[in-house]
Amino acid sequence: STDINVAIISGLNYLNSTQASDGHWEGPFPVACTAMAVLAFENFGHLPGNPLDPYHTTVEKGLDYLFTESYLQPIGVQPAGNPDVSGDGVGIQFGTYTGYETPMVLMAIVGSQNQSRIATTGPPGVVGRNYHDIVQDIVDWIAWAQTDPGNIYEGGWRYPANYGSSDMSITQWAVLGDRK
């Protein structure tokens, strides 16, 4: 148990030292890398908004970066029904490989454990909104992005939304993201 905690603390120290000034972490998919790094801090109890926590700024900068990588997507009724639970006609997606990265960002936002926290970065429609409402629009987008009924790949996801087929390496993230 002690060895495990020492390894976690060492890993978090490394992540803290390698965060870019704009809040992201380098890698082939910076949005995914940043979401998973933020989640690592949160899973060990380092949450945004606590000035007594030595990593609160690291987590906040990571979340702020993620919101700058968000995009609003008009969504509506599909063959399986209307995924727009919030009723605002939009979903929120993240990154370039949205089916892969969006659920990871969802886990990082939910991992903050602060539904009332307000996004201070991002495009209009994201900035100024609370995490609860943003999370609902992310979940709405994930449901909208799913492969439609009547297709052999029904119910799965791919990198782009509504692709027409699915890939389990992507589908796993949508399922995990909605479970966090």
PDB file of C-alpha atoms in Angstrom:
ATOM      1  CA  SER A   1       0.000   0.000   0.000  1.00  0.00           C
ATOM      2  CA  THR A   2       2.797   2.436   0.857  1.00  0.00           C
ATOM      3  CA  ASP A   3       4.713   1.508  -2.311  1.00  0.00           C
ATOM      4  CA  ILE A   4       1.590   2.094  -4.386  1.00  0.00           C
ATOM      5  CA  ASN A   5       1.016   5.535  -2.868  1.00  0.00           C
ATOM      6  CA  VAL A   6       4.668   6.491  -3.358  1.00  0.00           C
ATOM      7  CA  ALA A   7       4.402   5.461  -7.031  1.00  0.00           C
ATOM      8  CA  ILE A   8       1.200   7.504  -7.465  1.00  0.00           C
ATOM      9  CA  ILE A   9       2.755  10.576  -5.830  1.00  0.00           C
ATOM     10  CA  SER A  10       5.848  10.189  -8.014  1.00  0.00           C
ATOM     11  CA  GLY A  11       3.645   9.956 -11.113  1.00  0.00           C
ATOM     12  CA  LEU A  12       1.642  13.035 -10.129  1.00  0.00           C
ATOM     13  CA  ASN A  13       4.856  14.979  -9.471  1.00  0.00           C
ATOM     14  CA  TYR A  14       6.052  14.031 -12.952  1.00  0.00           C
ATOM     15  CA  LEU A  15       2.749  15.046 -14.541  1.00  0.00           C
ATOM     16  CA  ASN A  16       2.819  18.333 -12.653  1.00  0.00           C
ATOM     17  CA  SER A  17       6.323  19.066 -13.961  1.00  0.00           C
ATOM     18  CA  THR A  18       5.430  18.274 -17.591  1.00  0.00           C
ATOM     19  CA  GLN A  19       2.202  20.256 -17.962  1.00  0.00           C
ATOM     20  CA  ALA A  20       2.436  22.933 -20.680  1.00  0.00           C
ATOM     21  CA  SER A  21       1.804  26.562 -19.755  1.00  0.00           C
ATOM     22  CA  ASP A  22      -1.618  26.482 -21.472  1.00  0.00           C
ATOM     23  CA  GLY A  23      -2.677  23.527 -19.289  1.00  0.00           C
ATOM     24  CA  HIS A  24      -2.322  20.595 -21.700  1.00  0.00           C
ATOM     25  CA  TRP A  25      -0.028  17.574 -21.710  1.00  0.00           C
ATOM     26  CA  GLU A  26       1.856  16.534 -24.834  1.00  0.00           C
ATOM     27  CA  GLY A  27       1.081  13.342 -26.676  1.00  0.00           C
ATOM     28  CA  PRO A  28      -0.414  12.110 -29.933  1.00  0.00           C
ATOM     29  CA  PHE A  29      -3.868  13.181 -28.685  1.00  0.00           C
ATOM     30  CA  PRO A  30      -3.376  16.214 -26.383  1.00  0.00           C
ATOM     31  CA  VAL A  31      -7.047  16.388 -25.404  1.00  0.00           C
ATOM     32  CA  ALA A  32      -7.095  12.714 -24.380  1.00  0.00           C
ATOM     33  CA  CYS A  33      -3.716  13.021 -22.637  1.00  0.00           C
ATOM     34  CA  THR A  34      -4.885  16.072 -20.714  1.00  0.00           C
ATOM     35  CA  ALA A  35      -8.202  14.525 -19.703  1.00  0.00           C
ATOM     36  CA  MET A  36      -6.489  11.414 -18.357  1.00  0.00           C
ATOM     37  CA  ALA A  37      -3.809  13.446 -16.529  1.00  0.00           C
ATOM     38  CA  VAL A  38      -6.470  15.615 -14.883  1.00  0.00           C
ATOM     39  CA  LEU A  39      -8.405  12.487 -13.915  1.00  0.00           C
ATOM     40  CA  ALA A  40      -5.270  11.006 -12.330  1.00  0.00           C
ATOM     41  CA  PHE A  41      -4.987  14.023 -10.013  1.00  0.00           C
ATOM     42  CA  GLU A  42      -8.712  13.962  -9.219  1.00  0.00           C
ATOM     43  CA  ASN A  43      -8.707  10.235  -8.486  1.00  0.00           C
ATOM     44  CA  PHE A  44      -6.091  10.887  -5.799  1.00  0.00           C
ATOM     45  CA  GLY A  45      -8.205  13.676  -4.253  1.00  0.00           C
ATOM     46  CA  HIS A  46      -6.659  16.737  -5.913  1.00  0.00           C
ATOM     47  CA  LEU A  47      -9.665  18.781  -6.995  1.00  0.00           C
ATOM     48  CA  PRO A  48     -10.109  22.250  -8.483  1.00  0.00           C
ATOM     49  CA  GLY A  49     -11.084  25.135  -6.262  1.00  0.00           C
ATOM     50  CA  ASN A  50      -9.130  24.160  -3.158  1.00  0.00           C
ATOM     51  CA  PRO A  51      -6.315  26.710  -2.704  1.00  0.00           C
ATOM     52  CA  LEU A  52      -4.827  24.566   0.094  1.00  0.00           C
ATOM     53  CA  ASP A  53      -4.235  21.684  -2.347  1.00  0.00           C
ATOM     54  CA  PRO A  54      -0.764  21.877  -3.952  1.00  0.00           C
ATOM     55  CA  TYR A  55      -2.147  20.621  -7.293  1.00  0.00           C
ATOM     56  CA  HIS A  56      -5.358  22.663  -7.538  1.00  0.00           C
ATOM     57  CA  THR A  57      -3.823  25.007 -10.127  1.00  0.00           C
ATOM     58  CA  THR A  58      -2.589  22.058 -12.201  1.00  0.00           C
ATOM     59  CA  VAL A  59      -6.070  20.542 -12.283  1.00  0.00           C
ATOM     60  CA  GLU A  60      -7.750  23.891 -12.986  1.00  0.00           C
ATOM     61  CA  LYS A  61      -5.358  24.672 -15.862  1.00  0.00           C
ATOM     62  CA  GLY A  62      -5.994  21.204 -17.320  1.00  0.00           C
ATOM     63  CA  LEU A  63      -9.771  21.627 -17.164  1.00  0.00           C
ATOM     64  CA  ASP A  64      -9.504  25.151 -18.625  1.00  0.00           C
ATOM     65  CA  TYR A  65      -7.475  23.785 -21.533  1.00  0.00           C
ATOM     66  CA  LEU A  66     -10.059  21.061 -22.158  1.00  0.00           C
ATOM     67  CA  PHE A  67     -12.867  23.600 -22.423  1.00  0.00           C
ATOM     68  CA  THR A  68     -10.871  25.516 -25.064  1.00  0.00           C
ATOM     69  CA  GLU A  69     -11.005  22.325 -27.142  1.00  0.00           C
ATOM     70  CA  SER A  70     -14.813  22.065 -26.983  1.00  0.00           C
ATOM     71  CA  TYR A  71     -17.206  22.497 -29.887  1.00  0.00           C
ATOM     72  CA  LEU A  72     -20.962  22.841 -30.016  1.00  0.00           C
ATOM     73  CA  GLN A  73     -22.744  20.426 -32.344  1.00  0.00           C
ATOM     74  CA  PRO A  74     -26.390  20.835 -33.331  1.00  0.00           C
ATOM     75  CA  ILE A  75     -28.238  17.627 -32.413  1.00  0.00           C
ATOM     76  CA  GLY A  76     -31.797  16.435 -32.778  1.00  0.00           C
ATOM     77  CA  VAL A  77     -34.114  13.515 -33.322  1.00  0.00           C
ATOM     78  CA  GLN A  78     -32.577  10.367 -34.800  1.00  0.00           C
ATOM     79  CA  PRO A  79     -34.027   6.934 -35.700  1.00  0.00           C
ATOM     80  CA  ALA A  80     -33.576   5.754 -32.077  1.00  0.00           C
ATOM     81  CA  GLY A  81     -35.215   8.888 -30.641  1.00  0.00           C
ATOM     82  CA  ASN A  82     -34.201  12.284 -29.383  1.00  0.00           C
ATOM     83  CA  PRO A  83     -30.916  12.272 -27.438  1.00  0.00           C
ATOM     84  CA  ASP A  84     -31.269  15.949 -26.486  1.00  0.00           C
ATOM     85  CA  VAL A  85     -32.212  15.528 -22.827  1.00  0.00           C
ATOM     86  CA  SER A  86     -31.289  19.146 -22.032  1.00  0.00           C
ATOM     87  CA  GLY A  87     -33.600  20.340 -24.809  1.00  0.00           C
ATOM     88  CA  ASP A  88     -31.248  23.057 -26.022  1.00  0.00           C
ATOM     89  CA  GLY A  89     -30.604  21.549 -29.467  1.00  0.00           C
ATOM     90  CA  VAL A  90     -26.844  21.178 -29.012  1.00  0.00           C
ATOM     91  CA  GLY A  91     -24.330  18.688 -27.765  1.00  0.00           C
ATOM     92  CA  ILE A  92     -20.754  19.381 -26.763  1.00  0.00           C
ATOM     93  CA  GLN A  93     -17.825  17.461 -28.246  1.00  0.00           C
ATOM     94  CA  PHE A  94     -14.080  17.718 -27.692  1.00  0.00           C
ATOM     95  CA  GLY A  95     -10.901  17.385 -29.701  1.00  0.00           C
ATOM     96  CA  THR A  96     -10.210  16.078 -33.178  1.00  0.00           C
ATOM     97  CA  TYR A  97     -11.088  12.427 -32.624  1.00  0.00           C
ATOM     98  CA  THR A  98     -14.330  13.286 -30.897  1.00  0.00           C
ATOM     99  CA  GLY A  99     -15.678   9.778 -30.286  1.00  0.00           C
ATOM    100  CA  TYR A 100     -12.458   8.917 -28.499  1.00  0.00           C
ATOM    101  CA  GLU A 101     -11.671  12.159 -26.688  1.00  0.00           C
ATOM    102  CA  THR A 102     -15.111  13.450 -25.633  1.00  0.00           C
ATOM    103  CA  PRO A 103     -15.862  10.640 -23.143  1.00  0.00           C
ATOM    104  CA  MET A 104     -12.417  11.061 -21.571  1.00  0.00           C
ATOM    105  CA  VAL A 105     -13.100  14.758 -21.057  1.00  0.00           C
ATOM    106  CA  LEU A 106     -16.467  13.831 -19.567  1.00  0.00           C
ATOM    107  CA  MET A 107     -14.689  11.683 -16.967  1.00  0.00           C
ATOM    108  CA  ALA A 108     -12.311  14.555 -16.093  1.00  0.00           C
ATOM    109  CA  ILE A 109     -15.144  17.070 -15.666  1.00  0.00           C
ATOM    110  CA  VAL A 110     -17.236  14.703 -13.553  1.00  0.00           C
ATOM    111  CA  GLY A 111     -14.094  13.780 -11.604  1.00  0.00           C
ATOM    112  CA  SER A 112     -13.880  17.392 -10.405  1.00  0.00           C
ATOM    113  CA  GLN A 113     -16.831  16.576  -8.117  1.00  0.00           C
ATOM    114  CA  ASN A 114     -18.149  20.101  -8.519  1.00  0.00           C
ATOM    115  CA  GLN A 115     -21.362  20.399 -10.544  1.00  0.00           C
ATOM    116  CA  SER A 116     -21.723  24.102  -9.811  1.00  0.00           C
ATOM    117  CA  ARG A 117     -18.210  25.089 -10.941  1.00  0.00           C
ATOM    118  CA  ILE A 118     -18.324  27.511 -13.888  1.00  0.00           C
ATOM    119  CA  ALA A 119     -16.271  27.025 -17.069  1.00  0.00           C
ATOM    120  CA  THR A 120     -14.031  30.075 -17.474  1.00  0.00           C
ATOM    121  CA  THR A 121     -12.746  29.174 -20.952  1.00  0.00           C
ATOM    122  CA  GLY A 122     -14.191  27.797 -24.153  1.00  0.00           C
ATOM    123  CA  PRO A 123     -16.439  28.973 -26.947  1.00  0.00           C
ATOM    124  CA  PRO A 124     -19.785  30.744 -26.458  1.00  0.00           C
ATOM    125  CA  GLY A 125     -22.236  28.144 -25.233  1.00  0.00           C
ATOM    126  CA  VAL A 126     -19.581  26.595 -22.955  1.00  0.00           C
ATOM    127  CA  VAL A 127     -17.823  29.474 -21.167  1.00  0.00           C
ATOM    128  CA  GLY A 128     -19.904  30.793 -18.281  1.00  0.00           C
ATOM    129  CA  ARG A 129     -21.932  27.598 -17.867  1.00  0.00           C
ATOM    130  CA  ASN A 130     -21.816  25.296 -14.866  1.00  0.00           C
ATOM    131  CA  TYR A 131     -20.268  21.843 -15.104  1.00  0.00           C
ATOM    132  CA  HIS A 132     -23.626  20.111 -14.542  1.00  0.00           C
ATOM    133  CA  ASP A 133     -25.183  21.645 -17.651  1.00  0.00           C
ATOM    134  CA  ILE A 134     -22.037  21.102 -19.712  1.00  0.00           C
ATOM    135  CA  VAL A 135     -21.937  17.437 -18.676  1.00  0.00           C
ATOM    136  CA  GLN A 136     -25.562  16.992 -19.765  1.00  0.00           C
ATOM    137  CA  ASP A 137     -24.772  18.398 -23.216  1.00  0.00           C
ATOM    138  CA  ILE A 138     -21.726  16.104 -23.463  1.00  0.00           C
ATOM    139  CA  VAL A 139     -23.853  13.064 -22.610  1.00  0.00           C
ATOM    140  CA  ASP A 140     -26.459  14.260 -25.132  1.00  0.00           C
ATOM    141  CA  TRP A 141     -23.724  14.471 -27.788  1.00  0.00           C
ATOM    142  CA  ILE A 142     -22.431  10.980 -26.942  1.00  0.00           C
ATOM    143  CA  ALA A 143     -25.944   9.566 -27.351  1.00  0.00           C
ATOM    144  CA  TRP A 144     -26.400  11.495 -30.620  1.00  0.00           C
ATOM    145  CA  ALA A 145     -23.025  10.290 -31.966  1.00  0.00           C
ATOM    146  CA  GLN A 146     -23.930   6.612 -31.567  1.00  0.00           C
ATOM    147  CA  THR A 147     -24.394   4.422 -34.638  1.00  0.00           C
ATOM    148  CA  ASP A 148     -28.087   4.370 -35.562  1.00  0.00           C
ATOM    149  CA  PRO A 149     -30.437   1.345 -35.497  1.00  0.00           C
ATOM    150  CA  GLY A 150     -30.772  -0.777 -38.595  1.00  0.00           C
ATOM    151  CA  ASN A 151     -27.020  -1.075 -38.982  1.00  0.00           C
ATOM    152  CA  ILE A 152     -24.961  -4.156 -38.142  1.00  0.00           C
ATOM    153  CA  TYR A 153     -22.844  -1.878 -35.905  1.00  0.00           C
ATOM    154  CA  GLU A 154     -25.883  -0.393 -34.133  1.00  0.00           C
ATOM    155  CA  GLY A 155     -25.152   1.093 -30.735  1.00  0.00           C
ATOM    156  CA  GLY A 156     -21.389   1.550 -31.076  1.00  0.00           C
ATOM    157  CA  TRP A 157     -19.181   4.548 -31.761  1.00  0.00           C
ATOM    158  CA  ARG A 158     -16.285   5.550 -34.053  1.00  0.00           C
ATOM    159  CA  TYR A 159     -13.874   8.501 -34.022  1.00  0.00           C
ATOM    160  CA  PRO A 160     -16.366  10.733 -35.886  1.00  0.00           C
ATOM    161  CA  ALA A 161     -20.018  10.935 -34.864  1.00  0.00           C
ATOM    162  CA  ASN A 162     -22.672   8.858 -36.672  1.00  0.00           C
ATOM    163  CA  TYR A 163     -20.047   7.109 -38.762  1.00  0.00           C
ATOM    164  CA  GLY A 164     -22.158   4.114 -39.787  1.00  0.00           C
ATOM    165  CA  SER A 165     -19.928   1.533 -38.167  1.00  0.00           C
ATOM    166  CA  SER A 166     -18.380   1.084 -34.770  1.00  0.00           C
ATOM    167  CA  ASP A 167     -15.036   0.193 -33.262  1.00  0.00           C
ATOM    168  CA  MET A 168     -14.703  -1.316 -29.805  1.00  0.00           C
ATOM    169  CA  SER A 169     -11.516   0.666 -29.127  1.00  0.00           C
ATOM    170  CA  ILE A 170     -13.718   3.780 -29.321  1.00  0.00           C
ATOM    171  CA  THR A 171     -16.965   2.349 -27.956  1.00  0.00           C
ATOM    172  CA  GLN A 172     -15.306   1.464 -24.656  1.00  0.00           C
ATOM    173  CA  TRP A 173     -14.661   5.151 -23.926  1.00  0.00           C
ATOM    174  CA  ALA A 174     -18.262   6.199 -24.518  1.00  0.00           C
ATOM    175  CA  VAL A 175     -19.413   3.524 -22.075  1.00  0.00           C
ATOM    176  CA  LEU A 176     -16.752   4.412 -19.492  1.00  0.00           C
ATOM    177  CA  GLY A 177     -17.387   8.133 -19.874  1.00  0.00           C
ATOM    178  CA  ASP A 178     -21.063   7.723 -19.136  1.00  0.00           C
ATOM    179  CA  ARG A 179     -20.278   5.565 -16.101  1.00  0.00           C
ATOM    180  CA  LYS A 180     -17.969   8.029 -14.336  1.00  0.00           C
TER     181      LYS A 180
END
